[in-house]
PDB file of C-alpha atoms in Angstrom:
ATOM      1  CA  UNK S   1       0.000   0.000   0.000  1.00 84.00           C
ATOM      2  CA  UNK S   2       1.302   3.499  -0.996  1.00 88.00           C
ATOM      3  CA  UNK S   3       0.350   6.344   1.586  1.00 88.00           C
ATOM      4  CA  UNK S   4       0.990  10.089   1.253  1.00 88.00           C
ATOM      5  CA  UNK S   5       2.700  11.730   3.725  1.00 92.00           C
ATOM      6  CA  UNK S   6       1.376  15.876   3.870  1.00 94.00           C
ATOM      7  CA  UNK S   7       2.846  18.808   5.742  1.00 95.00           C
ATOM      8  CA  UNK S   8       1.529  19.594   9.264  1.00 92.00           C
ATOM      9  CA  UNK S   9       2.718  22.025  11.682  1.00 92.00           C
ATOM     10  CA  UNK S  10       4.268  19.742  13.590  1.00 89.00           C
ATOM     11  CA  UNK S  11       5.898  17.527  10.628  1.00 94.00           C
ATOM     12  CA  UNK S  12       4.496  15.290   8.620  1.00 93.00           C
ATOM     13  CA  UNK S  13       0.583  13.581   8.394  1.00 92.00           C
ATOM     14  CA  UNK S  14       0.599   9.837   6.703  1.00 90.00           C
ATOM     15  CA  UNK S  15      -2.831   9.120   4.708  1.00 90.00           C
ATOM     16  CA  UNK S  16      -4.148   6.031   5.657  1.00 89.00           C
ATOM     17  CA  UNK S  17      -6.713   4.729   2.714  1.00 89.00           C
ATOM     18  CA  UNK S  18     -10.784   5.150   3.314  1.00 91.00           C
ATOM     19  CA  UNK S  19     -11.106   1.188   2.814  1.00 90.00           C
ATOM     20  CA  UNK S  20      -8.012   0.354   5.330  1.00 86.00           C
ATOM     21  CA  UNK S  21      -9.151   2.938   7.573  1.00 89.00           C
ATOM     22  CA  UNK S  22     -12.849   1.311   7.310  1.00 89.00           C
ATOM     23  CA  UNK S  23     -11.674  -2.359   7.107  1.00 88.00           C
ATOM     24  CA  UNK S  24      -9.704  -2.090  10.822  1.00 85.00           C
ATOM     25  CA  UNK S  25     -12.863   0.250  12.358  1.00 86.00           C
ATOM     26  CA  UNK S  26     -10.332   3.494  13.026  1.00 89.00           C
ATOM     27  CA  UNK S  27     -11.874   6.554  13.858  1.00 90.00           C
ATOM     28  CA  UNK S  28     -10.699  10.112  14.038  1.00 91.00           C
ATOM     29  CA  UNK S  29      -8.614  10.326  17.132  1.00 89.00           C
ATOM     30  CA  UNK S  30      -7.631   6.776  17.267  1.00 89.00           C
ATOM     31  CA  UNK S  31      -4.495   5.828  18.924  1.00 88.00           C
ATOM     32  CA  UNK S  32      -1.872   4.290  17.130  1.00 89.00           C
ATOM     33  CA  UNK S  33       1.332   2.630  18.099  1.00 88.00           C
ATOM     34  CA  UNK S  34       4.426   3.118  15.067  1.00 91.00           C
ATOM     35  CA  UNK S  35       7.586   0.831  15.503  1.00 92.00           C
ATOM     36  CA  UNK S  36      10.029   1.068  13.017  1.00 93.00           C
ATOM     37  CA  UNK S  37      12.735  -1.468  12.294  1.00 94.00           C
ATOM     38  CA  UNK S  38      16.366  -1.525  11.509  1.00 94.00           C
ATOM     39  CA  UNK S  39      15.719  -1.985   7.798  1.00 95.00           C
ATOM     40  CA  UNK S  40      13.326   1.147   7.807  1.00 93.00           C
ATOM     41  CA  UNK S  41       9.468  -0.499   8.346  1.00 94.00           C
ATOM     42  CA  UNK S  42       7.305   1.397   9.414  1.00 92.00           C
ATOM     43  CA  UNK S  43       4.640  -1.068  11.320  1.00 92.00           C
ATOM     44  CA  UNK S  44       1.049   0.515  12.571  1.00 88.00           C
ATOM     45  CA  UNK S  45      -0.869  -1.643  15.172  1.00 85.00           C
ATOM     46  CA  UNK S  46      -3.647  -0.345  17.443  1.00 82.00           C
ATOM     47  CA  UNK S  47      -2.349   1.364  20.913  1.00 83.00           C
ATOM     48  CA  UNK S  48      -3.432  -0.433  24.239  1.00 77.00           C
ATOM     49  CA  UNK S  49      -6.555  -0.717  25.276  1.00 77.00           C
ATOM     50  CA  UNK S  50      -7.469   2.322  27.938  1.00 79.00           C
ATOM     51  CA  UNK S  51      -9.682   1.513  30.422  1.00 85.00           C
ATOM     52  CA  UNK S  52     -10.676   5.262  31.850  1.00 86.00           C
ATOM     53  CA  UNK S  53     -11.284   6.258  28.612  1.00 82.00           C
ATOM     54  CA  UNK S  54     -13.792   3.390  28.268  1.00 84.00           C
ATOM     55  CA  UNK S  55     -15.382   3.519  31.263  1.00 88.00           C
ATOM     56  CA  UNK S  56     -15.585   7.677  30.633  1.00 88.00           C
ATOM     57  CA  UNK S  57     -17.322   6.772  27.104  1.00 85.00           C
ATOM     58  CA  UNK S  58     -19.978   4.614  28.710  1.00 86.00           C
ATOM     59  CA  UNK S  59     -20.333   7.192  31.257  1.00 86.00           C
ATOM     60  CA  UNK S  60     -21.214   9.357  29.359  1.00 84.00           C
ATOM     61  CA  UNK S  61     -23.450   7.340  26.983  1.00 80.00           C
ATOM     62  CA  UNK S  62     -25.189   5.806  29.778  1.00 78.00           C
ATOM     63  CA  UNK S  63     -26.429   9.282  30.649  1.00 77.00           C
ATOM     64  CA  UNK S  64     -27.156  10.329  27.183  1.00 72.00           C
ATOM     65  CA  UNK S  65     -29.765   7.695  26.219  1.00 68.00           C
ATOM     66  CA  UNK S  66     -32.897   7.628  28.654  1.00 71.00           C
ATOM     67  CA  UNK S  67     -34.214   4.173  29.672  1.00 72.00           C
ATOM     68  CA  UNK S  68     -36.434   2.940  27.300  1.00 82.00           C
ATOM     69  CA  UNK S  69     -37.510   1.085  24.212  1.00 85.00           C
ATOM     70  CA  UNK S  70     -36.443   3.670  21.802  1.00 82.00           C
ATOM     71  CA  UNK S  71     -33.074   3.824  23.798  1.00 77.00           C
ATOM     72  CA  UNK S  72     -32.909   0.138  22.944  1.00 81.00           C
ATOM     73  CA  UNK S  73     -33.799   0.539  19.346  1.00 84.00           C
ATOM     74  CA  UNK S  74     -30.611   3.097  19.341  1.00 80.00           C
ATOM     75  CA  UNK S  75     -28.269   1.174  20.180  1.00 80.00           C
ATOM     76  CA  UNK S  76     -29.534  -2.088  18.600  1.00 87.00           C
ATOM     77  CA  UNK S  77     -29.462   0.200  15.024  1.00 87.00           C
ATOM     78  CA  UNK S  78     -26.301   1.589  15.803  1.00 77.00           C
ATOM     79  CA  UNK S  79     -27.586   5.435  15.498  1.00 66.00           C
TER      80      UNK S  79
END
């Protein structure tokens, strides 16, 4: 896969592809973890799973949605 790399203001931004980005369920914001080898690889995986940030997310969803049926409909739909 070929990726373009763009100027930032901090260096540079790599592109990652709408179907990659799609195919692994990345989001804006996602956390990323880059190793790169002797040889010059640049590997991507997904960074470790945080725990207060999950437990914030629920948090706050939990208190977004009212309990009810439509609630349940919500979240069964994915909307």
């Amino acid at each position: 896969m070929n990726l373009q790399a763009s100027k930032s203001d901090h260096g540079l931004v790599l592109r990652l592809p709408e179907e990659f980005v799609r195919r692994h369920g990345l989001q804006d914001g996602a956390k990323l973890q880059a190793e790169i080898s002797k040889d010059g690889a640049l590997t991507l995986k997904p960074a470790g799973w945080d725990r207060a940030a999950f437990a914030a997310e629920l948090d706050a969803s939990r208190t977004a949605l009212p309990a009810s049926r439509a609630a349940l409909e919500s979240l069964r739909s994915g909307v």
